[in-house]
Amino acid sequence: MASTATMDEFEALLNESLEKETPDEGSVVKGTVIAIENGQAVIDVGFKAEGRVDLKEFSAHGKPAELKPGDTVEVFLERVENARGEAAISREKARREEAWDRLEAANDKGERVEGAIFGRVKGGFTVDLGGAVAFLPGSQIDVRPVRDVGPLMGVPQPFQILKMDRRRGNIVVSRRAVLEESRAEQRAEIVAKLKEGDVVDGVVKNVTDYGAFVDLGGVDGLLHVTDMAWRRVNHPSEIVSIGETLKVQVIKVNKETQRISLGMKQLMADPWDSVETKYPIGSKWTGRVTNITDYGAFVELEAGVEGLVHVSEMSWTKKNVHPGKIVSTSQEVEVMVLDVDPSKRRVSLGLKQCLQNPWEAFLENNPAGSEVEGEVKNITEFGLFIGLDGDIDGMVHLSDLDWNRSGEEAMAEYKKGDLVRAVVLDVDTEKERISLGVKQLGGDPFQEATKGVKRGSVVTVIVTAIEDGGIEVEHDGMKAFIRRSDLSRDRAEQRPDRFSVGDRIDAKITNLDKAQRRISLSIKAREIDDEKEAVQQYGSSDSGASLGDILGAALKDRGE
């Protein structure tokens, strides 16, 4: 009976054992650590099967395994029995399968996963995602290039899965995506709190040619070079440096683009508020040349206040010269305020106004009628330009070169560089013109010749030339011409050939044009006047005396 009972119990136990589900090969099963020996853990996976797993498969990267007998672990069952009669199991494969299930679920939901960087490979790093190894490209480790990755190694931190392929066992993750997302959230939160006019502290992160980027505690703002100071700033590095802490004012916030504009000068007093009263028109100041352009030079009167000296206001005499040939950058100059427009933030300055007008100075020293001497600078079709004191020129019009010759004839005698004496005829300081005359150095022969005579006077002239149309005569050095029709009252005597060069004859002045410097003479008019005078004194044709008798008596009375 006892034997029968024992057999029954054995059969029951056998059936119970057979009823238990045999573990499926290629799946993850639970096992119990029954011993640790020779660097391996002996694990009972059930069904009378035991296997061995290296302890290093139970350790996290860079850390020792914490395992002891009695611990329950999950392993991957490759085969129930291998050649040695043991179960072929793997903790690493179990962790990988578990990790892949977890990572696929997280990837489907778009969730972040936690991992630790444990190695460096070509083009990036390896990351342990709790059993699965992923690749972290070098460009995805941070938002900015990282010089030292040491502090990030072995530190658990979140990653974003960019790509995964379970069949090939490939996973690509990004730490940068996580940082950018966090940064974007932080930036949006900070931007939402900022409003225009706020005064905040920031640290200069970067300096460019056009300004500086300032970190406001997670969000960057642009401090443009024009908002750094009221004065002209050639480069932002003159005002700020990387790492410097600044107090700035929020000028503008664009919540859509999350762009923030900052300013420093807005925290200082605007010098243009008092510029109109401080710099009255006509006042003189000393300033520094800050910039030179084709149209003038900018002069700084004080920090933040610059005025323009237009090229036309730089020199009295240098009209077509580049401003850079008159002044130089950083030069101290004296200027006069010509105009102030605070609304447009403009001050017009003059450089030449601080120097005496050379035309006014010339007039003071050389009034009209005085004699000057200078070098011929230029010869034009209408006259000569003579260089004078003060670096100015005077002009001798061709009509003022000679009394008797034409201007063209007289100009033929001059060339550049000749030293010429002249008389100051007129000085126009407003139009900056000086009129000179050469012929005025000597007396006017026309004035000398006509002194004491007037229209109707009878003068004695000398014949100098005989021509078909009349004769040329001279009176006190002045030339005149008597036309054929004026040579005699008698038409038959109106022959030029009856005169000889050198003859002295009397003629009447019929016209005296001082403006045109012309004198008109007539022998005929004198003869007619003589006839009238004789008739009045010695009779008339009505008395029966002939004209010959009357003229004879008159001539006899004159002693002719």
PDB file of C-alpha atoms in Angstrom, residues 45-140:
ATOM      1  CA  VAL A  45      15.104  29.722 -14.884  1.00  0.00           C
ATOM      2  CA  GLY A  46      12.753  26.862 -13.886  1.00  0.00           C
ATOM      3  CA  PHE A  47      11.901  23.584 -15.620  1.00  0.00           C
ATOM      4  CA  LYS A  48      14.956  22.095 -13.996  1.00  0.00           C
ATOM      5  CA  ALA A  49      17.073  24.430 -16.140  1.00  0.00           C
ATOM      6  CA  GLU A  50      19.960  26.525 -14.948  1.00  0.00           C
ATOM      7  CA  GLY A  51      22.254  28.878 -16.844  1.00  0.00           C
ATOM      8  CA  ARG A  52      25.235  31.070 -16.330  1.00  0.00           C
ATOM      9  CA  VAL A  53      25.576  34.796 -17.061  1.00  0.00           C
ATOM     10  CA  ASP A  54      28.698  36.958 -16.721  1.00  0.00           C
ATOM     11  CA  LEU A  55      28.344  39.465 -13.883  1.00  0.00           C
ATOM     12  CA  LYS A  56      29.347  42.326 -16.187  1.00  0.00           C
ATOM     13  CA  GLU A  57      25.995  41.945 -17.970  1.00  0.00           C
ATOM     14  CA  PHE A  58      24.300  43.003 -14.740  1.00  0.00           C
ATOM     15  CA  SER A  59      26.417  46.136 -14.276  1.00  0.00           C
ATOM     16  CA  ALA A  60      25.651  49.538 -15.658  1.00  0.00           C
ATOM     17  CA  HIS A  61      28.353  51.054 -17.836  1.00  0.00           C
ATOM     18  CA  GLY A  62      31.262  52.010 -15.631  1.00  0.00           C
ATOM     19  CA  LYS A  63      29.708  50.574 -12.439  1.00  0.00           C
ATOM     20  CA  PRO A  64      30.155  47.177 -10.661  1.00  0.00           C
ATOM     21  CA  ALA A  65      27.299  44.671 -10.593  1.00  0.00           C
ATOM     22  CA  GLU A  66      25.163  44.618  -7.452  1.00  0.00           C
ATOM     23  CA  LEU A  67      23.890  41.043  -7.411  1.00  0.00           C
ATOM     24  CA  LYS A  68      23.557  38.356  -4.685  1.00  0.00           C
ATOM     25  CA  PRO A  69      22.055  34.910  -4.357  1.00  0.00           C
ATOM     26  CA  GLY A  70      18.297  34.920  -4.004  1.00  0.00           C
ATOM     27  CA  ASP A  71      17.781  37.929  -6.287  1.00  0.00           C
ATOM     28  CA  THR A  72      15.134  37.583  -8.981  1.00  0.00           C
ATOM     29  CA  VAL A  73      16.258  38.726 -12.397  1.00  0.00           C
ATOM     30  CA  GLU A  74      15.003  38.711 -15.951  1.00  0.00           C
ATOM     31  CA  VAL A  75      17.065  36.994 -18.601  1.00  0.00           C
ATOM     32  CA  PHE A  76      16.691  36.147 -22.263  1.00  0.00           C
ATOM     33  CA  LEU A  77      16.244  32.376 -22.863  1.00  0.00           C
ATOM     34  CA  GLU A  78      18.028  31.499 -26.083  1.00  0.00           C
ATOM     35  CA  ARG A  79      17.854  27.676 -25.665  1.00  0.00           C
ATOM     36  CA  VAL A  80      16.499  25.466 -22.891  1.00  0.00           C
ATOM     37  CA  GLU A  81      19.565  23.245 -23.062  1.00  0.00           C
ATOM     38  CA  ASN A  82      22.900  23.735 -24.729  1.00  0.00           C
ATOM     39  CA  ALA A  83      25.737  21.269 -25.388  1.00  0.00           C
ATOM     40  CA  ARG A  84      26.735  21.325 -21.742  1.00  0.00           C
ATOM     41  CA  GLY A  85      23.189  20.586 -20.614  1.00  0.00           C
ATOM     42  CA  GLU A  86      22.684  24.151 -19.312  1.00  0.00           C
ATOM     43  CA  ALA A  87      20.214  26.788 -20.347  1.00  0.00           C
ATOM     44  CA  ALA A  88      21.671  29.368 -22.727  1.00  0.00           C
ATOM     45  CA  ILE A  89      20.595  32.673 -21.168  1.00  0.00           C
ATOM     46  CA  SER A  90      21.616  36.346 -21.487  1.00  0.00           C
ATOM     47  CA  ARG A  91      20.933  39.268 -19.204  1.00  0.00           C
ATOM     48  CA  GLU A  92      22.139  41.742 -21.823  1.00  0.00           C
ATOM     49  CA  LYS A  93      19.699  40.501 -24.433  1.00  0.00           C
ATOM     50  CA  ALA A  94      16.915  40.594 -21.871  1.00  0.00           C
ATOM     51  CA  ARG A  95      17.710  44.180 -21.049  1.00  0.00           C
ATOM     52  CA  ARG A  96      17.891  45.006 -24.742  1.00  0.00           C
ATOM     53  CA  GLU A  97      14.496  43.482 -25.493  1.00  0.00           C
ATOM     54  CA  GLU A  98      12.979  45.224 -22.525  1.00  0.00           C
ATOM     55  CA  ALA A  99      14.611  48.468 -23.509  1.00  0.00           C
ATOM     56  CA  TRP A 100      13.449  48.237 -27.117  1.00  0.00           C
ATOM     57  CA  ASP A 101       9.844  47.677 -25.998  1.00  0.00           C
ATOM     58  CA  ARG A 102      10.060  50.660 -23.703  1.00  0.00           C
ATOM     59  CA  LEU A 103      11.815  52.861 -26.277  1.00  0.00           C
ATOM     60  CA  GLU A 104       9.366  52.005 -29.039  1.00  0.00           C
ATOM     61  CA  ALA A 105       6.486  52.943 -26.788  1.00  0.00           C
ATOM     62  CA  ALA A 106       8.181  56.230 -25.869  1.00  0.00           C
ATOM     63  CA  ASN A 107       8.983  56.977 -29.501  1.00  0.00           C
ATOM     64  CA  ASP A 108       5.384  56.384 -30.540  1.00  0.00           C
ATOM     65  CA  LYS A 109       4.253  58.898 -27.925  1.00  0.00           C
ATOM     66  CA  GLY A 110       7.051  61.380 -28.728  1.00  0.00           C
ATOM     67  CA  GLU A 111       8.338  61.164 -25.170  1.00  0.00           C
ATOM     68  CA  ARG A 112      11.892  61.736 -24.051  1.00  0.00           C
ATOM     69  CA  VAL A 113      13.995  58.824 -22.816  1.00  0.00           C
ATOM     70  CA  GLU A 114      16.699  58.724 -20.207  1.00  0.00           C
ATOM     71  CA  GLY A 115      20.204  57.544 -20.886  1.00  0.00           C
ATOM     72  CA  ALA A 116      23.871  58.077 -20.166  1.00  0.00           C
ATOM     73  CA  ILE A 117      26.755  58.818 -22.520  1.00  0.00           C
ATOM     74  CA  PHE A 118      29.385  56.134 -21.978  1.00  0.00           C
ATOM     75  CA  GLY A 119      31.668  56.127 -25.001  1.00  0.00           C
ATOM     76  CA  ARG A 120      33.068  58.018 -27.960  1.00  0.00           C
ATOM     77  CA  VAL A 121      32.870  56.726 -31.527  1.00  0.00           C
ATOM     78  CA  LYS A 122      33.579  58.174 -34.936  1.00  0.00           C
ATOM     79  CA  GLY A 123      31.244  61.124 -35.568  1.00  0.00           C
ATOM     80  CA  GLY A 124      29.676  61.102 -32.112  1.00  0.00           C
ATOM     81  CA  PHE A 125      29.051  59.162 -28.900  1.00  0.00           C
ATOM     82  CA  THR A 126      27.365  55.996 -27.596  1.00  0.00           C
ATOM     83  CA  VAL A 127      24.488  56.284 -25.164  1.00  0.00           C
ATOM     84  CA  ASP A 128      23.103  53.577 -22.844  1.00  0.00           C
ATOM     85  CA  LEU A 129      19.313  53.831 -22.839  1.00  0.00           C
ATOM     86  CA  GLY A 130      18.809  51.259 -20.090  1.00  0.00           C
ATOM     87  CA  GLY A 131      19.871  48.232 -22.094  1.00  0.00           C
ATOM     88  CA  ALA A 132      19.818  49.519 -25.648  1.00  0.00           C
ATOM     89  CA  VAL A 133      22.815  51.343 -27.080  1.00  0.00           C
ATOM     90  CA  ALA A 134      22.077  54.426 -29.177  1.00  0.00           C
ATOM     91  CA  PHE A 135      24.209  56.711 -31.340  1.00  0.00           C
ATOM     92  CA  LEU A 136      24.457  60.409 -30.422  1.00  0.00           C
ATOM     93  CA  PRO A 137      25.860  62.494 -33.361  1.00  0.00           C
ATOM     94  CA  GLY A 138      28.414  65.119 -32.363  1.00  0.00           C
ATOM     95  CA  SER A 139      26.179  67.875 -33.740  1.00  0.00           C
ATOM     96  CA  GLN A 140      23.333  66.765 -31.470  1.00  0.00           C
TER      97      GLN A 140
END
